[in-house]
XYZ file of N, CA and C in Angstrom:
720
model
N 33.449 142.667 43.333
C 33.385 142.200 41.948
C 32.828 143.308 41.064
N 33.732 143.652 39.756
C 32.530 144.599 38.903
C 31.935 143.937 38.141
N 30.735 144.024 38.655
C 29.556 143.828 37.630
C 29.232 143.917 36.506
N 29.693 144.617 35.783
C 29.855 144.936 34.004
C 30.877 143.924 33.375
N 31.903 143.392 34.295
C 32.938 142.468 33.952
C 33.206 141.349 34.443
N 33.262 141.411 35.748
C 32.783 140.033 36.078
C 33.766 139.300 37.108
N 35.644 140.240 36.428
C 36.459 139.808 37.532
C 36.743 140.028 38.622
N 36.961 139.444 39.869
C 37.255 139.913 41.169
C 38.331 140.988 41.007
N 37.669 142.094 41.753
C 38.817 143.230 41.881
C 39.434 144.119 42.934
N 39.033 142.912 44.019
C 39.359 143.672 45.374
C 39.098 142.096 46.297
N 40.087 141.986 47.384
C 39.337 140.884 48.490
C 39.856 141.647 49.466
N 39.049 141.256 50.449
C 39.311 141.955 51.552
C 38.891 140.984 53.075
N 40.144 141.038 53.884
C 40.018 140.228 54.921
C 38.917 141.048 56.061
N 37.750 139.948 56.479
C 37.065 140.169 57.432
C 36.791 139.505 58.473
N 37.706 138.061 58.551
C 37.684 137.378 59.568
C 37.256 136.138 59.262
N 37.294 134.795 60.442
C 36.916 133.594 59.598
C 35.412 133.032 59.247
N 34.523 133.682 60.099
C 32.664 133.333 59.541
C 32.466 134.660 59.223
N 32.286 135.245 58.390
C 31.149 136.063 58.297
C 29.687 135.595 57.884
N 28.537 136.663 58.852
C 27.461 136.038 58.306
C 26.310 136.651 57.786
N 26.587 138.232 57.554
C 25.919 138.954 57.269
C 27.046 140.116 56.774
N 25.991 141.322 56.066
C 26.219 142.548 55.804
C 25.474 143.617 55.561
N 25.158 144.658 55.417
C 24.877 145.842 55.234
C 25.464 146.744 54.462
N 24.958 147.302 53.442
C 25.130 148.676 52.885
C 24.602 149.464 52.791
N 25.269 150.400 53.619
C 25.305 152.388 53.044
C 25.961 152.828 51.744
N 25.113 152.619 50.898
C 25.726 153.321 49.448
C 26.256 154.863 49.564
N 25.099 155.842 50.142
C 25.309 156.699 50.339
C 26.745 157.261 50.990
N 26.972 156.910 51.843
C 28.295 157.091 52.506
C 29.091 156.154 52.112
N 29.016 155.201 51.370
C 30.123 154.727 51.422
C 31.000 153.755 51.888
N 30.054 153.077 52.372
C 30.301 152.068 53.849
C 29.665 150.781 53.721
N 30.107 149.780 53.451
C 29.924 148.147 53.796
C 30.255 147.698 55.190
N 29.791 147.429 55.707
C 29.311 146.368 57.309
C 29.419 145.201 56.844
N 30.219 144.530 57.449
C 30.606 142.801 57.680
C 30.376 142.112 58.761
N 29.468 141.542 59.351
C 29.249 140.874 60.047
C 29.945 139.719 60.374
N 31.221 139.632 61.332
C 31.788 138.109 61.567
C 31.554 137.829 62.816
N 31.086 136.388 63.027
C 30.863 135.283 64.147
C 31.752 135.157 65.437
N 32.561 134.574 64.759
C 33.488 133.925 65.441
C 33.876 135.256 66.960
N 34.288 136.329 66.138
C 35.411 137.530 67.036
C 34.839 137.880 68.186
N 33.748 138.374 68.311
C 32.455 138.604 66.941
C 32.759 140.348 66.896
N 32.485 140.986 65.349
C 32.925 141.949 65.293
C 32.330 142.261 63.948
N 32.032 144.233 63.819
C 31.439 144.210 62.500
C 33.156 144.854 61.536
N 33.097 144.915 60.861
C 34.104 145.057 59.869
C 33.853 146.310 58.934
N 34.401 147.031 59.431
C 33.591 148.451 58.559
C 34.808 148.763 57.318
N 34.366 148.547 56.138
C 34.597 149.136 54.836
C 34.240 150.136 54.021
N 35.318 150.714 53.340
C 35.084 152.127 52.746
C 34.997 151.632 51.373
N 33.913 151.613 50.628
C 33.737 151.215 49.422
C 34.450 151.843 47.561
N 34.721 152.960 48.182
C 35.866 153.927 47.762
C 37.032 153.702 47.777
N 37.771 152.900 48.503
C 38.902 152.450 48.528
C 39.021 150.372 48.769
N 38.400 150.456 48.729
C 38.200 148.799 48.933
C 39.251 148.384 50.618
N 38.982 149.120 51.565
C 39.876 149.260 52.190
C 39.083 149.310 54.250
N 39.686 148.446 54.862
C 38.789 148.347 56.045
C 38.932 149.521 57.342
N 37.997 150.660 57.224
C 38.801 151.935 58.378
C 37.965 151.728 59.515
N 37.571 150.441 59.817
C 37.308 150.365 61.246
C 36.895 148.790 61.759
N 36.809 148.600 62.773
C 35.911 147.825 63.474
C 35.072 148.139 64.632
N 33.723 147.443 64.966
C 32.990 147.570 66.050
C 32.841 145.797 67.082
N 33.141 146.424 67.660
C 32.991 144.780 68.520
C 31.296 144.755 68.798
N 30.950 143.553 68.792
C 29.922 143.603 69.131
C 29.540 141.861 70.045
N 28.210 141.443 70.600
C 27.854 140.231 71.694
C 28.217 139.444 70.953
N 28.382 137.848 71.782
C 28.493 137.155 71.403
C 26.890 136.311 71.097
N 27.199 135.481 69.796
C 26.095 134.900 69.250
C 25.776 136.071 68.335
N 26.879 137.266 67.469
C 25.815 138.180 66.658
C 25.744 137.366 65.147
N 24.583 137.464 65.026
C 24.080 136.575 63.214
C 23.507 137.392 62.442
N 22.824 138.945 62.776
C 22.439 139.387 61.403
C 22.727 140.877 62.080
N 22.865 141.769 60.751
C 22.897 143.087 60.376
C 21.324 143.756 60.043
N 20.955 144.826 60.212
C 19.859 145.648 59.364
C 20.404 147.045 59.641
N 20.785 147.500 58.310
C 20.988 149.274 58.035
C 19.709 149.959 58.576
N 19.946 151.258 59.374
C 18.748 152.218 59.427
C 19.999 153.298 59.505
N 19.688 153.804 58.060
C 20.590 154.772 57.514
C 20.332 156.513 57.996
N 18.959 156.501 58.124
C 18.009 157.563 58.312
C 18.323 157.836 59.721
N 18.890 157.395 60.987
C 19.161 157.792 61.942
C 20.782 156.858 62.168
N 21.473 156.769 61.353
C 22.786 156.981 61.364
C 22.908 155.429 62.617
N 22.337 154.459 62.349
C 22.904 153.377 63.154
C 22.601 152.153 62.306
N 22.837 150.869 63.409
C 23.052 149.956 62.828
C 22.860 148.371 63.729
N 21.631 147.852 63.312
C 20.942 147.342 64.497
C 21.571 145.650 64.241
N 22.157 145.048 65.441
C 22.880 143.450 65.433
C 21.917 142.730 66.015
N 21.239 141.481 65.475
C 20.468 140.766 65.945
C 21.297 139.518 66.608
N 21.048 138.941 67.807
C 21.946 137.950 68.456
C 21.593 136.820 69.179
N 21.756 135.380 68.787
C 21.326 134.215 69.477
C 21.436 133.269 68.729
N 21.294 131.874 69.558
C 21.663 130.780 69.045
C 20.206 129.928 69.356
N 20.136 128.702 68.720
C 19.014 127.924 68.757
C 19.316 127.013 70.255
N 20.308 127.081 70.645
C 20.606 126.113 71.710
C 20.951 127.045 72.973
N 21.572 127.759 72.954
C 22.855 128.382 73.864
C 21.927 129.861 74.314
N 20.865 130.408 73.650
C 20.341 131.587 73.956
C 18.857 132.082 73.779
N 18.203 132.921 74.315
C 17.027 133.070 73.422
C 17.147 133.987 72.474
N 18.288 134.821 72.622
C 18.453 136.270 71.626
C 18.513 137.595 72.343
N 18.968 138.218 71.788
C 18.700 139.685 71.849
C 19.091 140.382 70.554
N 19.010 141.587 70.907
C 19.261 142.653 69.774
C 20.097 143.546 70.169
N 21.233 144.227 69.342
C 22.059 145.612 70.070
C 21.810 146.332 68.888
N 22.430 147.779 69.632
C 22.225 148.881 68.231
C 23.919 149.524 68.462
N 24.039 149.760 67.415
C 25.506 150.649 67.191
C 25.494 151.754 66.792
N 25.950 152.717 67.418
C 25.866 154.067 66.462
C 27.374 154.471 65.491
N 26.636 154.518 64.889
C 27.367 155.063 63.630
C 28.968 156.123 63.166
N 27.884 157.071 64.119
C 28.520 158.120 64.527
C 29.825 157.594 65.385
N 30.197 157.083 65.925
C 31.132 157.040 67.017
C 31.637 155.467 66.579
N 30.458 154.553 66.086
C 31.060 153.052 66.007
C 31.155 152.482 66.780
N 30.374 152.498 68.147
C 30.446 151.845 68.836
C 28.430 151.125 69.428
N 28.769 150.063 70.240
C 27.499 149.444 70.521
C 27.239 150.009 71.704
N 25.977 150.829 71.795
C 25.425 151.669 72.771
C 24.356 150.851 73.538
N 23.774 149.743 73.254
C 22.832 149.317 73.802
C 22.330 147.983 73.758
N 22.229 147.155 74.566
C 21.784 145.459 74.040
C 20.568 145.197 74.861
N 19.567 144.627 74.108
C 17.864 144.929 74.652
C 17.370 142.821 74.177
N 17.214 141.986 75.600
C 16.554 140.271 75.563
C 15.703 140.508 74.564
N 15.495 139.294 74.184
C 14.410 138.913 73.294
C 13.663 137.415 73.467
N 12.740 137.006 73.534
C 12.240 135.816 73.371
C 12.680 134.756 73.351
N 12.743 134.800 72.484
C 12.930 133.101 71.365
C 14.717 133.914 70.310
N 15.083 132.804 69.227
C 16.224 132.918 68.255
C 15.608 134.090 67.075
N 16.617 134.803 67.368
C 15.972 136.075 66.003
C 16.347 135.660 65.010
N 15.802 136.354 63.917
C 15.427 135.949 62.661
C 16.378 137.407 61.899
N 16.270 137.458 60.516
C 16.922 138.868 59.974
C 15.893 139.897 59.955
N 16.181 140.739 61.031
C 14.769 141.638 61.198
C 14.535 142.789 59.985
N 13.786 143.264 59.701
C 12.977 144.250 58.736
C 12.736 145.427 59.497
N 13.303 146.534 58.523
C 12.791 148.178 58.882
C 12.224 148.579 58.181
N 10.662 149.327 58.839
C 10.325 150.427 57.912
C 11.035 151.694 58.500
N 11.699 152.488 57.568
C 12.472 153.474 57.667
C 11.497 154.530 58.007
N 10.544 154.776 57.030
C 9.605 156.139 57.301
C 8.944 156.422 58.555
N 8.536 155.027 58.826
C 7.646 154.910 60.334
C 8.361 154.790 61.509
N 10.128 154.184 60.901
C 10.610 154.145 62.444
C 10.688 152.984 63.187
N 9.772 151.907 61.999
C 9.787 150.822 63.266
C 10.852 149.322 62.687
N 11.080 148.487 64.101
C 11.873 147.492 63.366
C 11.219 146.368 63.527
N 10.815 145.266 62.882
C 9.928 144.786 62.717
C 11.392 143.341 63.427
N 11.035 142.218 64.505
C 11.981 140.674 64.533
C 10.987 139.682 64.725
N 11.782 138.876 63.871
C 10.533 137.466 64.176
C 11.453 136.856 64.672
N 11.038 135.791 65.765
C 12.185 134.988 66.488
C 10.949 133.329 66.189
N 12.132 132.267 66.357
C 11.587 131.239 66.518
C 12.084 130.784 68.299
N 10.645 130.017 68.702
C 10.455 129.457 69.950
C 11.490 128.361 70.034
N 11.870 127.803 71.224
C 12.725 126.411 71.142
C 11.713 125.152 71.061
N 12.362 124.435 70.517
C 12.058 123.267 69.569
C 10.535 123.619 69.050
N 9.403 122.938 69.637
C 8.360 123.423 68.601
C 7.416 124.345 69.063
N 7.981 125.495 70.060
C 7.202 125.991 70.774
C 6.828 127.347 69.789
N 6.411 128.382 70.168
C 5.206 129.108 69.385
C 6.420 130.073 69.029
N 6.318 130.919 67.699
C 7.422 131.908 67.591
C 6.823 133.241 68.264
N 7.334 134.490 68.040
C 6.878 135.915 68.603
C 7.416 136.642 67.271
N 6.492 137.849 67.456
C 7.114 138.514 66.382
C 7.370 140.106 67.295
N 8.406 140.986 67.021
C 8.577 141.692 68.162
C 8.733 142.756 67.147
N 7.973 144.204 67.675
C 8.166 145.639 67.107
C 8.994 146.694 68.127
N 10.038 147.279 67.603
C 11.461 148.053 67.865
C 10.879 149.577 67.461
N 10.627 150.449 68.087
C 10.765 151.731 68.188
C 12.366 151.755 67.947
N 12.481 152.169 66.533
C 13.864 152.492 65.585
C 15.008 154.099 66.505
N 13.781 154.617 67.321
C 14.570 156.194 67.266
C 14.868 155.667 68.704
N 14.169 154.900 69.510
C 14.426 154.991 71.272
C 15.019 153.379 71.430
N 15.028 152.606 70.705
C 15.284 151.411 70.851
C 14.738 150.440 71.869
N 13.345 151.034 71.792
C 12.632 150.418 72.880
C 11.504 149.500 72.604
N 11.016 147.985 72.393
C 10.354 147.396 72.108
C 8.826 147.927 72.863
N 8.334 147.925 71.010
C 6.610 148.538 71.441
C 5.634 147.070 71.603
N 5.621 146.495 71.173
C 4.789 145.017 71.188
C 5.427 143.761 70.832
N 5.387 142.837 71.141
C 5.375 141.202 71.367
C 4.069 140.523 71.195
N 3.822 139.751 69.888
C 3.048 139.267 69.675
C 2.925 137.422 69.609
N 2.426 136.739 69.442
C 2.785 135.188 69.288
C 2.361 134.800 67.762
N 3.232 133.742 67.385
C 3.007 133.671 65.822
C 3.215 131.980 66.237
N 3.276 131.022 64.853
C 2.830 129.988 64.848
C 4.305 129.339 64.776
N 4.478 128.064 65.057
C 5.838 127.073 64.853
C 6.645 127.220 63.844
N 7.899 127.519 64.077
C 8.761 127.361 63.271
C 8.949 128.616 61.979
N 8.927 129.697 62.369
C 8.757 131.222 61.634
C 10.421 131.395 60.812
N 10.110 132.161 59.276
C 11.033 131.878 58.998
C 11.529 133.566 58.803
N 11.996 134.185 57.483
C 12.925 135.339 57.577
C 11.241 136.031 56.993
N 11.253 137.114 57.747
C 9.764 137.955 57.222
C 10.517 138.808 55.656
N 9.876 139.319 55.337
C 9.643 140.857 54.603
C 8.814 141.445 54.485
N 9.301 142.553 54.326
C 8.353 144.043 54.634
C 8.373 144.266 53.358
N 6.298 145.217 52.641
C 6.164 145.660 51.999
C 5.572 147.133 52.517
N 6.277 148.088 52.747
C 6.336 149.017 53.578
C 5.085 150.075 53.257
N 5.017 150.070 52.065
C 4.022 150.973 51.133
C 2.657 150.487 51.285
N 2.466 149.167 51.644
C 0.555 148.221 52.115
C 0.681 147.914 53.616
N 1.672 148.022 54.145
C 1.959 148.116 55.036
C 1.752 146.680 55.724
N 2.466 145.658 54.738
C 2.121 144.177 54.794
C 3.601 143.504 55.100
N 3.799 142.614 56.571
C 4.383 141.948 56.784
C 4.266 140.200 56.130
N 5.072 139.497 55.323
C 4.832 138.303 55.435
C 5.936 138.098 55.885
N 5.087 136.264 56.659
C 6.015 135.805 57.820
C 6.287 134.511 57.035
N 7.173 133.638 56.293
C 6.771 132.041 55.707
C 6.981 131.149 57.613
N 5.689 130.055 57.378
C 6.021 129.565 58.748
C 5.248 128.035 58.294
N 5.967 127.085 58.702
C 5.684 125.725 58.871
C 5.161 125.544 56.899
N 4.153 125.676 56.809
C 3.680 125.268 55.553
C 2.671 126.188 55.104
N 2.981 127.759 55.587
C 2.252 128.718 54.999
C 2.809 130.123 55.053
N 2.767 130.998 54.477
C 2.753 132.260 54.665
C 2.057 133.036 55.524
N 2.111 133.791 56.312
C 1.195 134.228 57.242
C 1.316 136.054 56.570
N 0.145 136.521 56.237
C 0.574 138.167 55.915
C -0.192 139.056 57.076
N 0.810 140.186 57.825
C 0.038 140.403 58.981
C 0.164 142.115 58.649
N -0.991 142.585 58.948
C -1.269 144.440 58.863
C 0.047 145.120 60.307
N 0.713 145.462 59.705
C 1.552 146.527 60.544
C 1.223 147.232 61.349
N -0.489 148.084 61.127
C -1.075 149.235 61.744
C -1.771 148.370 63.218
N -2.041 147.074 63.177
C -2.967 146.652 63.613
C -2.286 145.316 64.556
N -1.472 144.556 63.726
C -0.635 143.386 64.155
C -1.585 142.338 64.242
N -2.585 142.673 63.171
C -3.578 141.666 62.843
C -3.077 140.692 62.025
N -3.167 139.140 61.843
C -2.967 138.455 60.648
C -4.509 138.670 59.834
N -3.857 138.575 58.698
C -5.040 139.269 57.732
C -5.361 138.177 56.658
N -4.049 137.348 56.608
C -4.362 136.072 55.342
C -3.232 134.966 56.089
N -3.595 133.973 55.429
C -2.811 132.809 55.709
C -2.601 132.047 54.270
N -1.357 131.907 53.579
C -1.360 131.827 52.250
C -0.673 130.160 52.449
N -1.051 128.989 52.187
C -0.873 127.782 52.037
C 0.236 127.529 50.149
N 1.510 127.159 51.158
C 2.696 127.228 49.826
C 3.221 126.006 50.004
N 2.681 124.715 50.786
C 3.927 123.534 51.007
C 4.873 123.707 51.610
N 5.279 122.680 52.522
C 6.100 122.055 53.578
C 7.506 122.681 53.661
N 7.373 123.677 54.671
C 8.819 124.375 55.268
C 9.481 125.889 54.254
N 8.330 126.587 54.065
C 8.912 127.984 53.692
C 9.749 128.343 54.559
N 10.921 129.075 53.756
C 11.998 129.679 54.482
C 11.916 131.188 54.375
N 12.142 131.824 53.092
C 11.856 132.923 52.568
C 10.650 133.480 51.892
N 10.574 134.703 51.780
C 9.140 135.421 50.966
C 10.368 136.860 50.598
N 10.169 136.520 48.932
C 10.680 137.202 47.848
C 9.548 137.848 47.579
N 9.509 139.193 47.559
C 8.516 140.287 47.480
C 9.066 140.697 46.207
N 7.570 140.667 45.236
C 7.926 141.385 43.863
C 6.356 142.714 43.565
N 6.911 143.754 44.337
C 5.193 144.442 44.109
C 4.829 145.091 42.923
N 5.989 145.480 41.980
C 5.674 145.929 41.057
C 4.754 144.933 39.807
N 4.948 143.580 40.232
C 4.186 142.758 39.439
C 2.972 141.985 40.598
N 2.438 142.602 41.735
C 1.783 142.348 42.652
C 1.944 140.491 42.850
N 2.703 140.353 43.568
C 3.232 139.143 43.772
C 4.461 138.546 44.189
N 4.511 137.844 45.160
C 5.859 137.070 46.160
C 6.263 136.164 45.302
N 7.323 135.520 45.979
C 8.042 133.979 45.707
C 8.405 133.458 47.479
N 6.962 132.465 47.326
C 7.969 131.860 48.756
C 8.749 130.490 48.340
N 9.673 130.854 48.986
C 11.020 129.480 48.834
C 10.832 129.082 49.695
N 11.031 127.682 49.210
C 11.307 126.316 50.021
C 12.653 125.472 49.455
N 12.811 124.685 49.743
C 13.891 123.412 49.419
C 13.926 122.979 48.491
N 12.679 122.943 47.997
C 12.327 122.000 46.794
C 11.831 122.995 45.585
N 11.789 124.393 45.770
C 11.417 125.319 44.534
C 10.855 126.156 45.158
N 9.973 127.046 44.775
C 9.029 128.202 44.650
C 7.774 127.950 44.410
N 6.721 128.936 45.558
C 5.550 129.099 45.070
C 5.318 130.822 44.514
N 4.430 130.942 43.385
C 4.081 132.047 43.110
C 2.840 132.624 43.955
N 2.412 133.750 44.204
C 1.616 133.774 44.980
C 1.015 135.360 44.522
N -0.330 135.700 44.248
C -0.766 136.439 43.855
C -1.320 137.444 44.929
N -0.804 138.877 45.436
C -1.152 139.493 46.351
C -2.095 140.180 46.262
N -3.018 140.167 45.302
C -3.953 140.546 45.025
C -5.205 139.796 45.513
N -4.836 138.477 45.450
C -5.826 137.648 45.820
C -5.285 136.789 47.195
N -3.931 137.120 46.892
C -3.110 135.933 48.591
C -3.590 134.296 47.569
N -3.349 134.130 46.668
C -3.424 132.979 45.832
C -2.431 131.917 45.455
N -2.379 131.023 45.419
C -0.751 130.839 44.541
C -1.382 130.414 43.159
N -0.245 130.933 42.294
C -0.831 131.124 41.042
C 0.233 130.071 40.022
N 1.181 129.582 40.949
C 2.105 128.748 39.917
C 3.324 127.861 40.883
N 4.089 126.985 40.561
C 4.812 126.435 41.432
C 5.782 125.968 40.722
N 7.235 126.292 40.806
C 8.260 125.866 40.410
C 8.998 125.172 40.778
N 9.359 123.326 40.574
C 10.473 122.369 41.148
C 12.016 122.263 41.083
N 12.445 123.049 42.132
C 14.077 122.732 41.626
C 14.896 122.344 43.240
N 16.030 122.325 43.143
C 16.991 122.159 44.209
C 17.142 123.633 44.934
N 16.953 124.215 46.025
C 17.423 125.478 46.496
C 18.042 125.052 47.985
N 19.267 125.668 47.801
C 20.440 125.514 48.976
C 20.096 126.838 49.534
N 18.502 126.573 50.816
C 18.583 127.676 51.695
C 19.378 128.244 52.582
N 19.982 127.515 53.327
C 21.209 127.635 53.616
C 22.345 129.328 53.158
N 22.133 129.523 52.010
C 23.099 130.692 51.490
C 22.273 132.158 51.605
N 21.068 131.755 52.168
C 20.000 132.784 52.340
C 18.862 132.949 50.875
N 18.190 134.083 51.153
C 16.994 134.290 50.253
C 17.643 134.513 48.150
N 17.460 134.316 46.900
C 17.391 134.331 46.175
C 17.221 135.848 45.747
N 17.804 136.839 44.943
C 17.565 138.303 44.502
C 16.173 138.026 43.257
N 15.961 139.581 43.853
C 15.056 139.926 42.291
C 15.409 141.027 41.317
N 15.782 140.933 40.625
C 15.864 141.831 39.228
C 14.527 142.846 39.124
């Protein structure tokens, strides 16, 4: 779609679920994540035009770009059928070099690029405890497994405080990166899904179902609460 105008100006077949994506602006390259095949869908953004595919496991549900070493990490599992794993693809060649178990159902994992590391939160089956798992980005080799609380939802990384939040059951959990300490526990109401990171105005949005809490990172506060309808379901809400 262009953005300045508004009309669709390109479609492009990627298969019948897709459920994720990725972009490399830099090069040039959109990643499509589809279900079903399961397969990533590589697009040249320059031509609106598809010059590859990568096959990848079955059960793959999310994408994360790590542009900085030229790959492209598939998170994989189902709530019923698996506990998960993770594969990595290289870039270079397009193909999946490596698939590494996991716990519990992964979540859309987080990179810090500078440090290298990949940050997955998985949820436990039915109400058992989640894990949160750290990925050595360059060797693809999991550095720690930690335990986190029921029902963990999509983290984000604030890479620069070096602050993970996790939304889980009926709180935010914010945990130190250096340390894998939880450091605050931020109370937002019944079933956070997402944490919308806004640092330039020192402050999140965790979503729920029913609206938004504001939350002051300065203090780990909530500072305001907004009631509306949100169809989590389509994933997390952008920030401007």
């Amino acid at each position: 779609v262009a953005t300045a105008t508004g009309p669709v100006v390109a479609t492009i077949e990627v298969g019948a679920s897709p459920t994720d994506s990725a972009l490399d602006a830099d090069q040039g390259r959109l990643y499509v994540l589809e279900a079903v095949t399961p397969r990533v869908t590589v697009i040249s953004t320059a031509t609106n035009t598809v010059v590859d595919t990568i096959d990848v496991v079955e059960e793959a549900m999310y994408l994360t770009l790590d542009a900085a070493r030229n790959q492209l990490f598939v998170t994989n599992g189902h709530p019923t059928l698996s506990a998960g794993s993770f594969s990595v693809v290289d870039l270079g060649t397009n193909t999946l070099t490596a698939t590494t178990p996991l716990l519990g159902e992964p979540r859309k994992p987080v990179l810090d690029a500078d440090r290298g590391l990949l940050f997955i939160v998985q949820a436990g089956e039915g109400n058992s405890p989640g894990t949160l798992t750290t990925v050595d980005a360059t060797t693809s080799t999991i550095l720690t497994s930690i335990g986190l609380g029921v029902s963990p939802g999509e983290p984000s990384l604030e890479a620069a405080t070096g602050r993970l939040y996790i939304p889980m059951n009926s709180t935010v959990a914010i945990y130190d990166t250096e340390s894998y300490r939880r450091v605050a526990n931020v109370k937002v109401g019944r079933f956070p899904a997402f944490v919308v990171l806004d640092p330039s105005h020192h402050r999140f949005f965790a979503i729920r179902l029913d609206g938004l809490v504001v939350v002051d990172t300065r203090t780990n506060r909530a500072t305001a609460s907004v009631r509306m309808d949100i169809s989590i379901d389509q994933g997390p809400p952008a920030l401007d």
